[in-house]
mmCIF file of C-alpha atoms in Angstrom:
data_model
loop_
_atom_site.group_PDB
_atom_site.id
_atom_site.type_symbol
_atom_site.label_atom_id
_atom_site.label_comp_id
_atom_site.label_asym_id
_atom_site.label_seq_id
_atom_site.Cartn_x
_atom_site.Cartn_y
_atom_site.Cartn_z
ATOM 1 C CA UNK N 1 128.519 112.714 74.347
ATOM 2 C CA UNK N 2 125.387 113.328 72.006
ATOM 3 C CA UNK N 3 125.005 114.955 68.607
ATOM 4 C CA UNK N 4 121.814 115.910 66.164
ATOM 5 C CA UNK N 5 122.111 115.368 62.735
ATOM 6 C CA UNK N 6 121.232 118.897 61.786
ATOM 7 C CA UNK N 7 122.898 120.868 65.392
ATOM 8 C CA UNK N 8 120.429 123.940 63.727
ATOM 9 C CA UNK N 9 117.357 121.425 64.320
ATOM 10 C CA UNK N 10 117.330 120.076 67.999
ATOM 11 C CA UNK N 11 115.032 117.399 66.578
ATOM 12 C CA UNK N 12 116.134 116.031 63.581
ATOM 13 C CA UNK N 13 116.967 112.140 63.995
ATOM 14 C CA UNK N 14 120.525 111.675 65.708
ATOM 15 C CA UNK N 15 123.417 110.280 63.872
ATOM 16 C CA UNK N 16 123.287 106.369 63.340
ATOM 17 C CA UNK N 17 125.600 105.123 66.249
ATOM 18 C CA UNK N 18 124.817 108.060 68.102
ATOM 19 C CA UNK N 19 122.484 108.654 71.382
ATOM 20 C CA UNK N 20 120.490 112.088 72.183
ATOM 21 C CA UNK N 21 120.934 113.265 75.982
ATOM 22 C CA UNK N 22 118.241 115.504 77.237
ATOM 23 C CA UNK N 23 118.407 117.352 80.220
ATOM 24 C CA UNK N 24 115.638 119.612 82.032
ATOM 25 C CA UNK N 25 115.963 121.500 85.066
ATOM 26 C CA UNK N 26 113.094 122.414 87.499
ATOM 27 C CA UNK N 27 112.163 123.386 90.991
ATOM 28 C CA UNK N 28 111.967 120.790 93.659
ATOM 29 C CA UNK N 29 108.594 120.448 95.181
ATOM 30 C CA UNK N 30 108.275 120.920 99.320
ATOM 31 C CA UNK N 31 108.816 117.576 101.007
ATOM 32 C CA UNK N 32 110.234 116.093 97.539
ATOM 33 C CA UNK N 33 113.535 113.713 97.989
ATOM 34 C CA UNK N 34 116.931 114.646 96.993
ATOM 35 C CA UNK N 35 118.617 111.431 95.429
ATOM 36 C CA UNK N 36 120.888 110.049 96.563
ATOM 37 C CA UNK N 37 119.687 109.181 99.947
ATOM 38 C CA UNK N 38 119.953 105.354 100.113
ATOM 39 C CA UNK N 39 122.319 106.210 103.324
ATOM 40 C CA UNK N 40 121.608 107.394 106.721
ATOM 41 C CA UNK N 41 123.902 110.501 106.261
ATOM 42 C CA UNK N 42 122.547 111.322 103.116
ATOM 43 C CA UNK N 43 118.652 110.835 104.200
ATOM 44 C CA UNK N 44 116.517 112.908 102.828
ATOM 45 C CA UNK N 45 113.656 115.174 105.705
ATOM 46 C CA UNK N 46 110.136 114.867 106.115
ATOM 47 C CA UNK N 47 108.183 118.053 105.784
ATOM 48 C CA UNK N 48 106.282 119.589 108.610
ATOM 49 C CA UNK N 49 107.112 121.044 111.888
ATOM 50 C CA UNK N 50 103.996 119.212 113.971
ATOM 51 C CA UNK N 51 102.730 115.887 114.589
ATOM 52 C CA UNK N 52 101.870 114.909 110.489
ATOM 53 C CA UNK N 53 104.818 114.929 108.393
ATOM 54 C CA UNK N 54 104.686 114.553 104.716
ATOM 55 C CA UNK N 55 107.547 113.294 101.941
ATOM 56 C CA UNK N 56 107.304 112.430 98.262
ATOM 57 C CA UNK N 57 109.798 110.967 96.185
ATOM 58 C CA UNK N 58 109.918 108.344 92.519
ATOM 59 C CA UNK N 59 110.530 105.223 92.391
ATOM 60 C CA UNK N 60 113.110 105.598 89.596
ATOM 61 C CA UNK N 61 114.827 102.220 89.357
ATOM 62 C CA UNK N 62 114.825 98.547 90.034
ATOM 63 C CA UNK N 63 115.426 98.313 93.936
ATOM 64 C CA UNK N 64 115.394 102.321 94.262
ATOM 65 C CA UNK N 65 115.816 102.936 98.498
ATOM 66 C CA UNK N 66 114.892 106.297 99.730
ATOM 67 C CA UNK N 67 115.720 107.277 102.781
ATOM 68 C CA UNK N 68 113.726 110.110 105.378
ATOM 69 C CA UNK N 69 114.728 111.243 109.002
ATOM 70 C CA UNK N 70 112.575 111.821 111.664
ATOM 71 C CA UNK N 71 114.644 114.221 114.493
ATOM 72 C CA UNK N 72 112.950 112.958 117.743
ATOM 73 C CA UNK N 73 113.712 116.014 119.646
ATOM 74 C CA UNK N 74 110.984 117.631 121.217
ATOM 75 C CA UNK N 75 108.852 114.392 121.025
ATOM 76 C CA UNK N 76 106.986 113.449 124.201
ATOM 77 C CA UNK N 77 107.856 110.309 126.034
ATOM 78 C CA UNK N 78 106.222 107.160 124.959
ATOM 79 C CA UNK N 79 105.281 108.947 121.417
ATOM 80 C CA UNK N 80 104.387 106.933 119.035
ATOM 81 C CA UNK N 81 104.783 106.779 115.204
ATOM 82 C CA UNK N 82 102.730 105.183 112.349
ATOM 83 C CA UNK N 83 103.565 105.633 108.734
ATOM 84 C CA UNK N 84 101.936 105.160 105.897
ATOM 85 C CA UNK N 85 102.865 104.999 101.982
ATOM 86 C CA UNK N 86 100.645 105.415 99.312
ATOM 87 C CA UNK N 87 100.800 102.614 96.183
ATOM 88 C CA UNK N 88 101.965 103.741 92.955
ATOM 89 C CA UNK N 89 100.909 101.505 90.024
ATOM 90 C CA UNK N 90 103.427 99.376 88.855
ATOM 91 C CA UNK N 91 105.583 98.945 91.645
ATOM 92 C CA UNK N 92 105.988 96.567 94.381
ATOM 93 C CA UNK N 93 107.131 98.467 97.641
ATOM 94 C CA UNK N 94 107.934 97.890 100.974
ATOM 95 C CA UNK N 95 108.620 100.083 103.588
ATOM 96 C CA UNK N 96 110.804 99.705 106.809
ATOM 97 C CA UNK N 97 111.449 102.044 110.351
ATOM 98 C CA UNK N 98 114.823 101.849 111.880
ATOM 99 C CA UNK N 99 116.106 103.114 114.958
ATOM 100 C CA UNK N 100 118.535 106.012 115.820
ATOM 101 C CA UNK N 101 121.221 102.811 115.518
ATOM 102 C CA UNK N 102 119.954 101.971 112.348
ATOM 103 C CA UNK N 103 117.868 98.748 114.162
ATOM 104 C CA UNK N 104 114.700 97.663 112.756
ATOM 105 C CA UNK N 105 112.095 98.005 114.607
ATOM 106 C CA UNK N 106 109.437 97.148 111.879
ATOM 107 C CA UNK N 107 109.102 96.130 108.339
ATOM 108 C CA UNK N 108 106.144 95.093 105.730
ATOM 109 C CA UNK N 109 105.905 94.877 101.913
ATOM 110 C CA UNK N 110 102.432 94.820 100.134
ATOM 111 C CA UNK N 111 101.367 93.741 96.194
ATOM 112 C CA UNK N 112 101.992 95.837 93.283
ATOM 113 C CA UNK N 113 100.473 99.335 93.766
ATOM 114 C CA UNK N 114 99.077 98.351 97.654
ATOM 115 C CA UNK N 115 98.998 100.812 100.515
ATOM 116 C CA UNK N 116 101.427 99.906 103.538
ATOM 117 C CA UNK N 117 101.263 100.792 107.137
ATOM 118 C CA UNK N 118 102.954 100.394 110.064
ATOM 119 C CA UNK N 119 101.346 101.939 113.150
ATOM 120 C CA UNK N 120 102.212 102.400 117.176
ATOM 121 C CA UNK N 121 105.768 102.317 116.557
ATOM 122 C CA UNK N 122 107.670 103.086 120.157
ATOM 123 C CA UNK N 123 110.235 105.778 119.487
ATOM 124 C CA UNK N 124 110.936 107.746 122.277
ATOM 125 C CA UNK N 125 111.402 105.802 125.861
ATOM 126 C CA UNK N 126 113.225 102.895 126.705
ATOM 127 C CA UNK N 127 112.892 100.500 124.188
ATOM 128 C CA UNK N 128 112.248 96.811 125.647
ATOM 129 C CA UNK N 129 115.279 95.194 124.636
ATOM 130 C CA UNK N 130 117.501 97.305 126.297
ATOM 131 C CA UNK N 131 116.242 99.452 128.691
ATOM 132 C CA UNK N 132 117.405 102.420 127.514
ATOM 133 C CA UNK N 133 116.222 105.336 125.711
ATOM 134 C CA UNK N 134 117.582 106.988 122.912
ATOM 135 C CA UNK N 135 119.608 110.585 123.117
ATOM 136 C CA UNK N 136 116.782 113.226 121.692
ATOM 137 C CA UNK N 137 119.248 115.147 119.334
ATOM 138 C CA UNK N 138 119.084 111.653 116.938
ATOM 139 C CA UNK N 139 116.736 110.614 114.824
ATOM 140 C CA UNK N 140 114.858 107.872 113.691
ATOM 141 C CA UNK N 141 114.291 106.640 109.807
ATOM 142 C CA UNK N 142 111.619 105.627 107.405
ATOM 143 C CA UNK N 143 112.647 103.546 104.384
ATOM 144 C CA UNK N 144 110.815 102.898 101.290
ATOM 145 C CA UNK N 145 111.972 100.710 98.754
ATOM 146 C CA UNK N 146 110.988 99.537 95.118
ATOM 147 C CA UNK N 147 111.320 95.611 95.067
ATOM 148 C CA UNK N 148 109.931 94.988 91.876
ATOM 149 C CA UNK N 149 108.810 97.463 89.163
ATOM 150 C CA UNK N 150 109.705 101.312 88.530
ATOM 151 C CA UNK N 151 107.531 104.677 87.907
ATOM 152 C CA UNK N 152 108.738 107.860 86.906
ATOM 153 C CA UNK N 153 105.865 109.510 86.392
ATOM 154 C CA UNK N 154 103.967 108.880 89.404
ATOM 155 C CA UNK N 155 105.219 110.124 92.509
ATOM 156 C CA UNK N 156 104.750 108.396 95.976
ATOM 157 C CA UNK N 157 103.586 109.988 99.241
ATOM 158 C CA UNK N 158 104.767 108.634 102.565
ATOM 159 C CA UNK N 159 103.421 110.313 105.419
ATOM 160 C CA UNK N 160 104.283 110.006 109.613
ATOM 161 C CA UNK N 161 102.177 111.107 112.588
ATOM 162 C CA UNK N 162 103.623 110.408 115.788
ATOM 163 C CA UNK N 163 100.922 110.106 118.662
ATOM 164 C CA UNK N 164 100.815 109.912 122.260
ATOM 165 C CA UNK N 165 100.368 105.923 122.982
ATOM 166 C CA UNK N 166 96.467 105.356 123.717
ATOM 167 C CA UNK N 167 95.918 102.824 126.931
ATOM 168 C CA UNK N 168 95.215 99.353 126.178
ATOM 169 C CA UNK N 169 96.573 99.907 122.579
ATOM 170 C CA UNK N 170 99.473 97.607 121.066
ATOM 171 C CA UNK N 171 102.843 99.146 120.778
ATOM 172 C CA UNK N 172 105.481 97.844 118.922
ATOM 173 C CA UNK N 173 107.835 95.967 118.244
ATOM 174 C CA UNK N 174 106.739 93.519 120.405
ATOM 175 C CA UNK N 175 107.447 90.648 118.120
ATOM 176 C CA UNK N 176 109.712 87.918 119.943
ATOM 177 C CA UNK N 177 109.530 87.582 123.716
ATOM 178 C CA UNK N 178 112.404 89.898 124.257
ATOM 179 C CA UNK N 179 110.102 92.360 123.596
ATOM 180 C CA UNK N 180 106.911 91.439 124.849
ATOM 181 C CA UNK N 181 104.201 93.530 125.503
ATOM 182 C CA UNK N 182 103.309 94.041 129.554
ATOM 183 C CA UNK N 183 99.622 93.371 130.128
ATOM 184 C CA UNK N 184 97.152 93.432 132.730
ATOM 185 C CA UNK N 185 93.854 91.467 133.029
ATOM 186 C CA UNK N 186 91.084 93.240 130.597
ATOM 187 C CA UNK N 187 91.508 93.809 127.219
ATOM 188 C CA UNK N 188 94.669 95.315 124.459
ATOM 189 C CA UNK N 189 93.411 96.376 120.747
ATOM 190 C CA UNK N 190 96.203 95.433 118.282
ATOM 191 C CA UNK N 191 97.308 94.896 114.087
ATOM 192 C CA UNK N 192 98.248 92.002 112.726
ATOM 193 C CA UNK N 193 99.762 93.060 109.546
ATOM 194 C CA UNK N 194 101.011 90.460 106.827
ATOM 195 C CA UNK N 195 103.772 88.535 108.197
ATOM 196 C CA UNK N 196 103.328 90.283 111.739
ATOM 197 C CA UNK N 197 103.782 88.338 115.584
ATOM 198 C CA UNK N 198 102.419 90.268 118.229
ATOM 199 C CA UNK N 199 103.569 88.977 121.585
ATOM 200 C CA UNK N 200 102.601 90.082 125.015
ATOM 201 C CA UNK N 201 103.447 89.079 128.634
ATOM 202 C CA UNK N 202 101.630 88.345 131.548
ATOM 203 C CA UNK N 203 102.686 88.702 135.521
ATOM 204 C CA UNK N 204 101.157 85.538 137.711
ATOM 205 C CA UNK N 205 101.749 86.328 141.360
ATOM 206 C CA UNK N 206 100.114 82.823 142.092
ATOM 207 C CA UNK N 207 98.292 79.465 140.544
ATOM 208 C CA UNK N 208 96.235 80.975 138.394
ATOM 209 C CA UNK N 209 93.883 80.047 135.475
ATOM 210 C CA UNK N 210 93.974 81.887 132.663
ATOM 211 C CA UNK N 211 91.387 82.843 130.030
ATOM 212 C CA UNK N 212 92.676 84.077 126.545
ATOM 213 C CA UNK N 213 90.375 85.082 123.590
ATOM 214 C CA UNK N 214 91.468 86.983 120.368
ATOM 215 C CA UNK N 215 88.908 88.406 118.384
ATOM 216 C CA UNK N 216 90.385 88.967 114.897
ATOM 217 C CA UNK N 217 89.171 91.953 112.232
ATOM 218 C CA UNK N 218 88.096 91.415 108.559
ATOM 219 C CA UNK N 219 91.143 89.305 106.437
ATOM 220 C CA UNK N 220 92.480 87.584 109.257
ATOM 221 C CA UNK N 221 92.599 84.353 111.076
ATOM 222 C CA UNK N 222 94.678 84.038 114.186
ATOM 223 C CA UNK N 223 96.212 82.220 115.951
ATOM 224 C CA UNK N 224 96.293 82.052 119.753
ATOM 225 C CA UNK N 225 99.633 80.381 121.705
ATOM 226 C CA UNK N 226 100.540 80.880 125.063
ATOM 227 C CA UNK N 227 104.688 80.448 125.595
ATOM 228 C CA UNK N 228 106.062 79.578 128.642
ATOM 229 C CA UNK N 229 109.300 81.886 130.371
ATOM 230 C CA UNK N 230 111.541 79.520 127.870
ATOM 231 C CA UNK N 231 109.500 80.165 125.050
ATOM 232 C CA UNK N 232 108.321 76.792 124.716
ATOM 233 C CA UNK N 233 104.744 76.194 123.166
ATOM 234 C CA UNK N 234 102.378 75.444 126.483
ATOM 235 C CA UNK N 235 98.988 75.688 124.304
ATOM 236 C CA UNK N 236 97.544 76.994 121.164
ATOM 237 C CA UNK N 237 94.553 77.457 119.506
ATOM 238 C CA UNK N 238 93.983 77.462 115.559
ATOM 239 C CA UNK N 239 91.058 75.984 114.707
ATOM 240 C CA UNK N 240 88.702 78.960 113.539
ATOM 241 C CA UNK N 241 88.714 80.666 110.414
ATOM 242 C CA UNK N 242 89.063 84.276 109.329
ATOM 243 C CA UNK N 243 86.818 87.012 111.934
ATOM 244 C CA UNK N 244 86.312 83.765 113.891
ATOM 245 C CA UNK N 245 87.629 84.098 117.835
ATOM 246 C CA UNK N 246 90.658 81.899 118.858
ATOM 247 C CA UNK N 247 90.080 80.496 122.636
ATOM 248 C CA UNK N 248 92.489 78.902 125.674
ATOM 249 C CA UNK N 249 90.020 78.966 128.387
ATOM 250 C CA UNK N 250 91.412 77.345 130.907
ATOM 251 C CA UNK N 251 95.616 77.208 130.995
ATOM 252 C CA UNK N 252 97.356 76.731 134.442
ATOM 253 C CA UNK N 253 100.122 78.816 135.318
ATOM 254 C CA UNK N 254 101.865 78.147 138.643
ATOM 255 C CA UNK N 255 103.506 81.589 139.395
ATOM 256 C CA UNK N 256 105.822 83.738 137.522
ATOM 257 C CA UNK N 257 105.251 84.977 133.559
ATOM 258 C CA UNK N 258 103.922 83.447 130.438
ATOM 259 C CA UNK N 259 104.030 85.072 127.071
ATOM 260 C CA UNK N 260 100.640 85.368 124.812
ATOM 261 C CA UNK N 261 101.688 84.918 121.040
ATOM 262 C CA UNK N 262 99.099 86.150 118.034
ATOM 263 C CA UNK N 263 99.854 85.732 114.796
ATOM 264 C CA UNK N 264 97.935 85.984 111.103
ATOM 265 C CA UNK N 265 97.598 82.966 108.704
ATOM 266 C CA UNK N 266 100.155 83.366 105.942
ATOM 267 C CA UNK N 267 99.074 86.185 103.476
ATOM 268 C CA UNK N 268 96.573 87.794 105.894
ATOM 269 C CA UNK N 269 96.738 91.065 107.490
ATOM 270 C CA UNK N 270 94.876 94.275 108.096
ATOM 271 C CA UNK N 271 96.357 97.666 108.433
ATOM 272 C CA UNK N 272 92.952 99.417 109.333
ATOM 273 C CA UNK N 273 90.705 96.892 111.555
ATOM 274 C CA UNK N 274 91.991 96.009 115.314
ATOM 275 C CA UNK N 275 91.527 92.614 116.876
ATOM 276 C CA UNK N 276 90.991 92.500 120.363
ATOM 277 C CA UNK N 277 92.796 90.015 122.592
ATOM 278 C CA UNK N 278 90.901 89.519 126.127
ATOM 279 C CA UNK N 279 92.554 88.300 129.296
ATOM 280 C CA UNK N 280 91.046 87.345 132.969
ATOM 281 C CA UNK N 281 92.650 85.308 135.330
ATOM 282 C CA UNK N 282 91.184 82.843 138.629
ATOM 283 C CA UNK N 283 92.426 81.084 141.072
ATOM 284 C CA UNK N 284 92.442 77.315 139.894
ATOM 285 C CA UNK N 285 89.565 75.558 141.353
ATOM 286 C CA UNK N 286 89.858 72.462 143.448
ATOM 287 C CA UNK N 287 89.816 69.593 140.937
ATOM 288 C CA UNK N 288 90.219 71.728 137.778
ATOM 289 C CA UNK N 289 92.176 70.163 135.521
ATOM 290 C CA UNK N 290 95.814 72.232 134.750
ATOM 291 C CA UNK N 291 96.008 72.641 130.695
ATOM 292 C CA UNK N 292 98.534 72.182 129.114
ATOM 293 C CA UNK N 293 97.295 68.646 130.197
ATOM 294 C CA UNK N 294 97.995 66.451 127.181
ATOM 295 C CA UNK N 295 101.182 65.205 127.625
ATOM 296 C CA UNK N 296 101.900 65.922 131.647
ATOM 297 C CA UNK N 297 98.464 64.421 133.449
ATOM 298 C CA UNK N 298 96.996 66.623 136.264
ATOM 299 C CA UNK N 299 96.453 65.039 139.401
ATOM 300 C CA UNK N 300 93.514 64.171 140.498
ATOM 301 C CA UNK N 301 93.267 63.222 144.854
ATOM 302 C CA UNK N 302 91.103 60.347 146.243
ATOM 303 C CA UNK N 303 87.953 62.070 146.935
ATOM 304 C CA UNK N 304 87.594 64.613 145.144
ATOM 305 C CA UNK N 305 85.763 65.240 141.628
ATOM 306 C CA UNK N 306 87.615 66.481 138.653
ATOM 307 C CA UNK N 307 86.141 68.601 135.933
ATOM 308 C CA UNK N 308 87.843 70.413 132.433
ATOM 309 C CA UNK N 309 86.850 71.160 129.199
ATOM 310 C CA UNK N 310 87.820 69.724 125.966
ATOM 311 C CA UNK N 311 88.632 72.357 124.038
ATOM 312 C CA UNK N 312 90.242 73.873 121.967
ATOM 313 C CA UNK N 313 89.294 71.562 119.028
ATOM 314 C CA UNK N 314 91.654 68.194 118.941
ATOM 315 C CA UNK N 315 92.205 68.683 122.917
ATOM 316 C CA UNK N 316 93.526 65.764 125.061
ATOM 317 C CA UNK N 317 93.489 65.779 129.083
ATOM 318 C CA UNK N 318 95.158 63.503 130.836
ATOM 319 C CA UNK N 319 94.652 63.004 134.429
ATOM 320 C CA UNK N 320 96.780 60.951 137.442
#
């Protein structure tokens, strides 16, 4: 209910006690949002028929949540998607991908008016966790939300390109060990963004050592851990500082799997820049001392001459 003092002039102060209520009408834009779609039923669609999709939408409130679909019929297997929303001043966003079961398969959040990405998303194929792939005639969804702060003159742009999955490229989620990462000996190119645990796994068909080495990009120190099939810490390496290379260059592994665990020192991250995590494998000399060594000695026979290395720093062997 709203009233003018003078209903003849629109603009004339309102009554005392009385509010003004203004209402405009206009065309939505392509790709714009249609509030509300804080729900997957009500979700709002990208624009776009190819392999870039675009979507725009305000921020409009304290803890506004927008909603977008992504069909995934007629996406190749192993596709991939990355996303990326731009950073409207004043406004503290974060932005979440979810399953066609509504699961989360990735999350970040960034500073007030900060760019966020999240790239090599699996979204098509069986999924790690359970081994099986999602029907094609559902959809997948992109979230954005306003933690702090509101804009309603600046419009965001979130955009999705969904890309075949390059070799030796990270794919996620692969943050716990129920959904490690299968690697081979060589080399896997990776993000670590804020808050971010990449974890991969390795097949050893014998006693093996291996050699592990993460380079890290720009804004980012590592850290290095190899897991053992229970998850348990074996060895880790922490030592460097940001850019600086994280090494284990000599851990033991009888036979079966171990798990390689990265992860960024807390507020790090980089969305653009790649580390590189390197991996070789050889057959555990005669001697050679079997890391982890610090609490469980290696043996050492009459006879015969043992050699290791202390490192990384603060390392303790022990031998029998």
């Amino acid at each position: 209910r709203a009233a003018a003092a003078d209903p003849a002039n629109p603009k004339a102060p309102p009554v005392p006690g009385w509010y003004r209520l203004t209402v405009g009408l206009s065309e939505p834009e392509p790709g714009d949002e249609g509030e509300p779609n804080d729900k997957p039923e009500l979700a709002s669609r990208f624009l776009g028929d190819g392999r870039v999709l675009e979507a725009a939408g305000l921020f409009g409130w304290r803890r506004d949540e927008d909603m977008f679909r992504l069909p995934l019929a007629g996406l190749p297997d192993g596709a991939v998607l990355s996303v990326e929303l731009e950073g409207v001043e004043g406004v503290t966003a974060s932005l979440r991908v979810l399953d066609p079961v509504q699961k989360l398969l990735a999350q970040t959040q960034g500073r007030a008016g900060e760019r966020l990405i999240l790239r090599h998303l699996r979204i098509v194929g069986p999924p790690p966790s359970t081994g099986v792939a999602p029907p094609l005639d559902e959809s997948a969804f992109v979230v954005v939300r306003a933690d702090r702060g509101t804009n309603l003159d600046t419009r965001y742009l979130l955009r999705a390109r969904v890309d075949v999955a390059e070799a030796g490229m990270e794919v996620e989620p692969n943050d716990d060990v129920a959904r490690a990462l299968p690697v081979q000996p060589g080399s896997v190119r990776g993000h670590l963004l804020p808050g971010d645990v990449d974890v991969y796994r390795i097949e050893v068909p014998g006693p093996t050592e291996l050699d592990l080495e993460v380079v890290p990009p720009e804004r980012v120190d590592a850290k290095l851990e190899v897991l053992g099939p229970d998850g348990r810490v074996l060895a880790k390496a922490d030592g460097g500082k940001r850019r600086e290379p994280e090494r284990l260059p000599n851990v033991f592994v009888e036979s079966g799997h171990v798990f390689v665990r990265l992860t960024a020192g807390k507020g790090d991250g980089n969305p653009e820049e790649t580390y590189e995590l390197k991996l070789a494998g050889r057959e555990g000399a005669p001697g050679a001392e079997r890391e982890p060594n610090d609490t469980t000695a290696t043996p050492l026979p009459v006879g015969v001459e043992g050699a290791g290395l202390l490192a990384p720093k603060g390392d303790v062997d022990l031998w029998r």
